[in-house]
GROMACS .gro file of N, CA, C and O in nm:
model
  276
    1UNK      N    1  -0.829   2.316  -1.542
    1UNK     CA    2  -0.698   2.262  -1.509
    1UNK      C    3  -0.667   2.283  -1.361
    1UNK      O    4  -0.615   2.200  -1.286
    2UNK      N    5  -0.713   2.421  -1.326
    2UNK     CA    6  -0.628   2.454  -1.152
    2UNK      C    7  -0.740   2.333  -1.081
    2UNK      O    8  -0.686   2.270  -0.990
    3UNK      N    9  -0.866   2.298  -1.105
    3UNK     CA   10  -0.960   2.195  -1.041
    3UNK      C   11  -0.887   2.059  -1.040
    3UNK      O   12  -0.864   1.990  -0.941
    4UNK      N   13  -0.861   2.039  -1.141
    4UNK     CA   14  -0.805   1.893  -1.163
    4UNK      C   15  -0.658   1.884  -1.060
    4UNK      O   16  -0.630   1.778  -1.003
    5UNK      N   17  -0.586   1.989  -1.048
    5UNK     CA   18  -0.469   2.036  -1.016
    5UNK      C   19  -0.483   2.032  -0.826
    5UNK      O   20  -0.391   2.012  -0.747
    6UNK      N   21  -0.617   2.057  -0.796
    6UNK     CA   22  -0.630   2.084  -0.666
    6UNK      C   23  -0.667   1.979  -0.589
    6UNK      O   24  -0.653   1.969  -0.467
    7UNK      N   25  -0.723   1.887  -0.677
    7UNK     CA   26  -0.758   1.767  -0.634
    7UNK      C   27  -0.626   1.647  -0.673
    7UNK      O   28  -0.579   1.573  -0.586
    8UNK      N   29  -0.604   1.647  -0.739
    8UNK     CA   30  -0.434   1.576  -0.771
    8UNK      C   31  -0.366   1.605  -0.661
    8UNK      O   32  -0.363   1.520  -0.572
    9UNK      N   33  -0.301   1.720  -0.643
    9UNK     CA   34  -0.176   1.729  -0.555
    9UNK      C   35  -0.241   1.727  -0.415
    9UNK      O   36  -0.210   1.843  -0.389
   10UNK      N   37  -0.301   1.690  -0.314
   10UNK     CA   38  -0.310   1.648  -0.239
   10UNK      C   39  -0.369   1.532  -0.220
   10UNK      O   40  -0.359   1.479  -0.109
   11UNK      N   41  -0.439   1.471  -0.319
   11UNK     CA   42  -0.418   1.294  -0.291
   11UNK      C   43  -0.275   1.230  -0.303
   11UNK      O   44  -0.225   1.137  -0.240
   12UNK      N   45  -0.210   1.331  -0.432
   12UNK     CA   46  -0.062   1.242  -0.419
   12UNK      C   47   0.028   1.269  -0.269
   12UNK      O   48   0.100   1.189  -0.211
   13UNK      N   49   0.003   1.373  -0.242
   13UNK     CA   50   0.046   1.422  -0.100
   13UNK      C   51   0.021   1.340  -0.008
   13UNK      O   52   0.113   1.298   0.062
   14UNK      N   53  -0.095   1.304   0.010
   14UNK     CA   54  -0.139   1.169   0.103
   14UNK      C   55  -0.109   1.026   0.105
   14UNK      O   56  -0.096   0.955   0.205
   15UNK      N   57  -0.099   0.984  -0.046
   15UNK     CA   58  -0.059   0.885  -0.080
   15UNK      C   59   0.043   0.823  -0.049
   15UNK      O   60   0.061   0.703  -0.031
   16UNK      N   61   0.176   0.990  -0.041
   16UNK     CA   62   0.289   0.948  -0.029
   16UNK      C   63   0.314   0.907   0.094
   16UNK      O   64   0.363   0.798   0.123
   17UNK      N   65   0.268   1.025   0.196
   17UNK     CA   66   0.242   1.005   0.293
   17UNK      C   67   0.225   0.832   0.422
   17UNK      O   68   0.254   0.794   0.535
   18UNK      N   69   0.156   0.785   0.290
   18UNK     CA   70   0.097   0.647   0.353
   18UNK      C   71   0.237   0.526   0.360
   18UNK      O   72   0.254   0.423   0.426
   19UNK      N   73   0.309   0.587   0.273
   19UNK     CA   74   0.431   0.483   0.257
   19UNK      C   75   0.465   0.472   0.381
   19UNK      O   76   0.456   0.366   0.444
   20UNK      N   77   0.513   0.591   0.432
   20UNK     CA   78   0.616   0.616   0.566
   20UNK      C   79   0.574   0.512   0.648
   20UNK      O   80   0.631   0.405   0.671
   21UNK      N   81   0.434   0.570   0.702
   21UNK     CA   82   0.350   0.487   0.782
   21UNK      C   83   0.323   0.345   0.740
   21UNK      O   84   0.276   0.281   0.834
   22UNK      N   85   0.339   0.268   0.620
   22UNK     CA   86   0.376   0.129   0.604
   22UNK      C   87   0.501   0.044   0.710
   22UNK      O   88   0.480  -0.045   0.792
   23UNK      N   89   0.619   0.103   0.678
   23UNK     CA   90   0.707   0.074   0.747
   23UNK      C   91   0.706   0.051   0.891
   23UNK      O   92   0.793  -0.016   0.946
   24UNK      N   93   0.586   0.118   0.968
   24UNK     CA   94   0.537   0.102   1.062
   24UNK      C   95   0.494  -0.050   1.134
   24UNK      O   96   0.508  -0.099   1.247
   25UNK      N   97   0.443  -0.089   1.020
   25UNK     CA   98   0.312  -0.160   1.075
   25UNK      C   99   0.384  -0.310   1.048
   25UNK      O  100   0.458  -0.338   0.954
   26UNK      N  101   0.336  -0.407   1.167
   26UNK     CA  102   0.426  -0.527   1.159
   26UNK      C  103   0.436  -0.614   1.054
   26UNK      O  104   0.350  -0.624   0.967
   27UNK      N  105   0.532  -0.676   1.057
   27UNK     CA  106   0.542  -0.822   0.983
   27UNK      C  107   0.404  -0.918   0.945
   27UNK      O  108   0.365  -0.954   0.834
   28UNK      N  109   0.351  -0.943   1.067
   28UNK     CA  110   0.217  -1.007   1.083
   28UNK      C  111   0.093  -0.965   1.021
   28UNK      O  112   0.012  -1.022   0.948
   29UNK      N  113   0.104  -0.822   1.083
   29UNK     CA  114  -0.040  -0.738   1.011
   29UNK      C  115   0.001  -0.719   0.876
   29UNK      O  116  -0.088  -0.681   0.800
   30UNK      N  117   0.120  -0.736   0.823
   30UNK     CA  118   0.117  -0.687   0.672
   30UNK      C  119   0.088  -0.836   0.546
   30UNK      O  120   0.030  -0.856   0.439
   31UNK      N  121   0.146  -0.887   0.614
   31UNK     CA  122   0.114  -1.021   0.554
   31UNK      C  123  -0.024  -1.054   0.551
   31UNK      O  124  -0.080  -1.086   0.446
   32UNK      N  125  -0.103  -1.045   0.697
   32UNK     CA  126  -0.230  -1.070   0.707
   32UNK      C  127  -0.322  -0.941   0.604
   32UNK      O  128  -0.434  -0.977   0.569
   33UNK      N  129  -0.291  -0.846   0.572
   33UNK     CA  130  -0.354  -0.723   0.497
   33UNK      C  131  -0.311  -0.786   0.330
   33UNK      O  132  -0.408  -0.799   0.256
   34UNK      N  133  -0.186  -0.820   0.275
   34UNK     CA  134  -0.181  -0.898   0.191
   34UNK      C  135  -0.204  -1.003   0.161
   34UNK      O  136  -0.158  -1.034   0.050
   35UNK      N  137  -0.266  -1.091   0.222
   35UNK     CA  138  -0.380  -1.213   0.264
   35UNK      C  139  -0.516  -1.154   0.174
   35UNK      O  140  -0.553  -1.204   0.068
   36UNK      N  141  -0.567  -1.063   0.225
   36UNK     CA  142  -0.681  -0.986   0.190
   36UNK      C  143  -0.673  -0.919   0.090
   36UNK      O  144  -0.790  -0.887   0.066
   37UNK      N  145  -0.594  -0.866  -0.001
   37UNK     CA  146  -0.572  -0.788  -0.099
   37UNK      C  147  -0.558  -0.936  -0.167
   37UNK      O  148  -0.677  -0.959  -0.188
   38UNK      N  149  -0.487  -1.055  -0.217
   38UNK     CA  150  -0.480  -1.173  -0.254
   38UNK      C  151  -0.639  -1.235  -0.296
   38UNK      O  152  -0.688  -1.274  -0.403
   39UNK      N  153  -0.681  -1.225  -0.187
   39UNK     CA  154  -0.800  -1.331  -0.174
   39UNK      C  155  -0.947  -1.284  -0.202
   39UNK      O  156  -1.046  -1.357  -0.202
   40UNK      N  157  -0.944  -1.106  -0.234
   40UNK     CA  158  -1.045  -1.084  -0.254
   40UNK      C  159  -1.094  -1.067  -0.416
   40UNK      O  160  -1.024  -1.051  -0.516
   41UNK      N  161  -1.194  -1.074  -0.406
   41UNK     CA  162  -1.217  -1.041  -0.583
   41UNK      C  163  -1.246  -0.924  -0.660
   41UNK      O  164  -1.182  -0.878  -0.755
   42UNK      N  165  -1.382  -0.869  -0.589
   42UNK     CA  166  -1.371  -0.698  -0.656
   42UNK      C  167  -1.354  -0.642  -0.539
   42UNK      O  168  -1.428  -0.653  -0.441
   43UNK      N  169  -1.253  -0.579  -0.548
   43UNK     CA  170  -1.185  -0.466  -0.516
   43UNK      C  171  -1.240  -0.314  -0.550
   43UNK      O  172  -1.242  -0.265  -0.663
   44UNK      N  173  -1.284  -0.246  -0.424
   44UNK     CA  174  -1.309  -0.078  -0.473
   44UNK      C  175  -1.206  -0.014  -0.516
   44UNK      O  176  -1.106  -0.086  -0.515
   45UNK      N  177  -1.182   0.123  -0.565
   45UNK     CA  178  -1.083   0.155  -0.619
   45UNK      C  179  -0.989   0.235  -0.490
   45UNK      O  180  -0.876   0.282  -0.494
   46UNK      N  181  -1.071   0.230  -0.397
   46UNK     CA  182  -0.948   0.260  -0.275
   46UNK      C  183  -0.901   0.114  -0.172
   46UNK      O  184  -0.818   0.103  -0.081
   47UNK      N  185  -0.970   0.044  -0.217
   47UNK     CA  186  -0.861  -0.125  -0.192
   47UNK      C  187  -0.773  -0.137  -0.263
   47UNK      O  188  -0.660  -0.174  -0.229
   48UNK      N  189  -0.811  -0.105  -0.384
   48UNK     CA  190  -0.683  -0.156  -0.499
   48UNK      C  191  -0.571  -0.059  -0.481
   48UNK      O  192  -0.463  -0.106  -0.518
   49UNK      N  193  -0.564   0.097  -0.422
   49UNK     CA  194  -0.458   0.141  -0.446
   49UNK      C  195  -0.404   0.138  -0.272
   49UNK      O  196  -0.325   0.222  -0.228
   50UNK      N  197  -0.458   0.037  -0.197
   50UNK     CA  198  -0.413  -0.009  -0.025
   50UNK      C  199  -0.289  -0.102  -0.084
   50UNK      O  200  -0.168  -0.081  -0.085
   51UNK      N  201  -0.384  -0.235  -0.143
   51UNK     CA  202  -0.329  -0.328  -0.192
   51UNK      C  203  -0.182  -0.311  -0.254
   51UNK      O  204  -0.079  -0.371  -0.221
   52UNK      N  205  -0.206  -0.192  -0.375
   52UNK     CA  206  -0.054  -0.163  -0.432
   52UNK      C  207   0.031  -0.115  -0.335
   52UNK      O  208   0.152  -0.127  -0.354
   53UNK      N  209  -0.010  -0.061  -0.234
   53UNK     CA  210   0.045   0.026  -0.117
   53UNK      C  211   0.139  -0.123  -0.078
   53UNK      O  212   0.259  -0.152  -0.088
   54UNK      N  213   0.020  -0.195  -0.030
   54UNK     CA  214   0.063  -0.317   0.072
   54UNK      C  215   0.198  -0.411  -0.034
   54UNK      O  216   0.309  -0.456  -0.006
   55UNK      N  217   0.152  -0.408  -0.105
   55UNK     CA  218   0.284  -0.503  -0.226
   55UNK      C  219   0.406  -0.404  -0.238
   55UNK      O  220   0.511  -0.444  -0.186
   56UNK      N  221   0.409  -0.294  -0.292
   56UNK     CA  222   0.501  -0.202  -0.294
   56UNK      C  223   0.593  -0.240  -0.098
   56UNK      O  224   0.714  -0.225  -0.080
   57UNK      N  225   0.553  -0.259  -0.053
   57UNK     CA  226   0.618  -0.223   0.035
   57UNK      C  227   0.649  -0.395   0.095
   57UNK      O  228   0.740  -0.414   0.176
   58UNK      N  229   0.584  -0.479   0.057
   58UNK     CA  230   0.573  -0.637   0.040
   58UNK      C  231   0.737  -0.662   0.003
   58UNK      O  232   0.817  -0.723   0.075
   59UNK      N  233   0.765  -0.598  -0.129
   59UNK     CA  234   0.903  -0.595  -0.179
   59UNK      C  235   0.971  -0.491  -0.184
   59UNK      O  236   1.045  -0.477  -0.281
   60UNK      N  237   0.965  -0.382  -0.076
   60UNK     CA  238   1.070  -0.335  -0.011
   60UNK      C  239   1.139  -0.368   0.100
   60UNK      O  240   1.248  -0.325   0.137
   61UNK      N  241   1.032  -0.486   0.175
   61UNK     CA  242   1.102  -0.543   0.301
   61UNK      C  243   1.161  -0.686   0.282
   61UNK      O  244   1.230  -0.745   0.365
   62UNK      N  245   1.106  -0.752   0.106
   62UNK     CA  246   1.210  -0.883   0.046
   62UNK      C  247   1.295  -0.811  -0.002
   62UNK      O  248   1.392  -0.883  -0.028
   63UNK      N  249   1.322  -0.663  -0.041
   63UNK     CA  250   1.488  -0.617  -0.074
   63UNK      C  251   1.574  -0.647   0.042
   63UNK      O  252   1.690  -0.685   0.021
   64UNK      N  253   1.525  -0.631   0.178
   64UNK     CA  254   1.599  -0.645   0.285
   64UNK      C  255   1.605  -0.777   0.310
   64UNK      O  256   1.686  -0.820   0.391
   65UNK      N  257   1.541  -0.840   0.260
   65UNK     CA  258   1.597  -0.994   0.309
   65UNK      C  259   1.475  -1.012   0.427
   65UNK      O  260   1.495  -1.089   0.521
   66UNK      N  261   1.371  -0.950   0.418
   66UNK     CA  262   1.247  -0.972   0.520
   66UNK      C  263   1.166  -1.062   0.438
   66UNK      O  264   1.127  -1.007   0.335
   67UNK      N  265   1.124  -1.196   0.453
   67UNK     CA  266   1.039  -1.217   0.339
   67UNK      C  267   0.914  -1.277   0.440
   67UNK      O  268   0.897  -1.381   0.504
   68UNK      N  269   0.844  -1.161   0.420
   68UNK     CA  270   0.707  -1.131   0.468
   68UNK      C  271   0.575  -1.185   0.431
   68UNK      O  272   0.492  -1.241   0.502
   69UNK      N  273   0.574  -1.151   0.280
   69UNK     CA  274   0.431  -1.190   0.228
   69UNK      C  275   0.491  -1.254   0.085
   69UNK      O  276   0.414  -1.302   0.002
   0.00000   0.00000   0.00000
């Protein structure tokens, strides 16, 4: 359990991490990164959780009335 435990809480730590730094990154590049998450087909399992990154935050900036991607 403390193994499973040690490896969990600091990917979620990072993960969260990555949100902040979304907000960052422009209009253009995010659309163009959700272009690519869209259009590709297999996906590794650290694309797919970019991708959710990139959508999650896709429709936090259409809550604002940004409509981006």
């Amino acid at each position: 359990m403390k193994k499973v435990l040690s490896i969990l809480l600091p990917l979620s730590l990072g993960l969260a991490g990555c949100s902040n730094k979304l907000a960052e990154v422009s209009d253009e590049d995010l659309a163009d990164t959700m272009y690519e998450c869209r259009s590709s087909q297999d996906q590794s399992p650290g694309m797919a959780i970019r991708c959710d990154n990139i959508t999650r935050e896709c429709k936090r900036r259409r809550d604002e009335g940004r409509f981006v991607c």
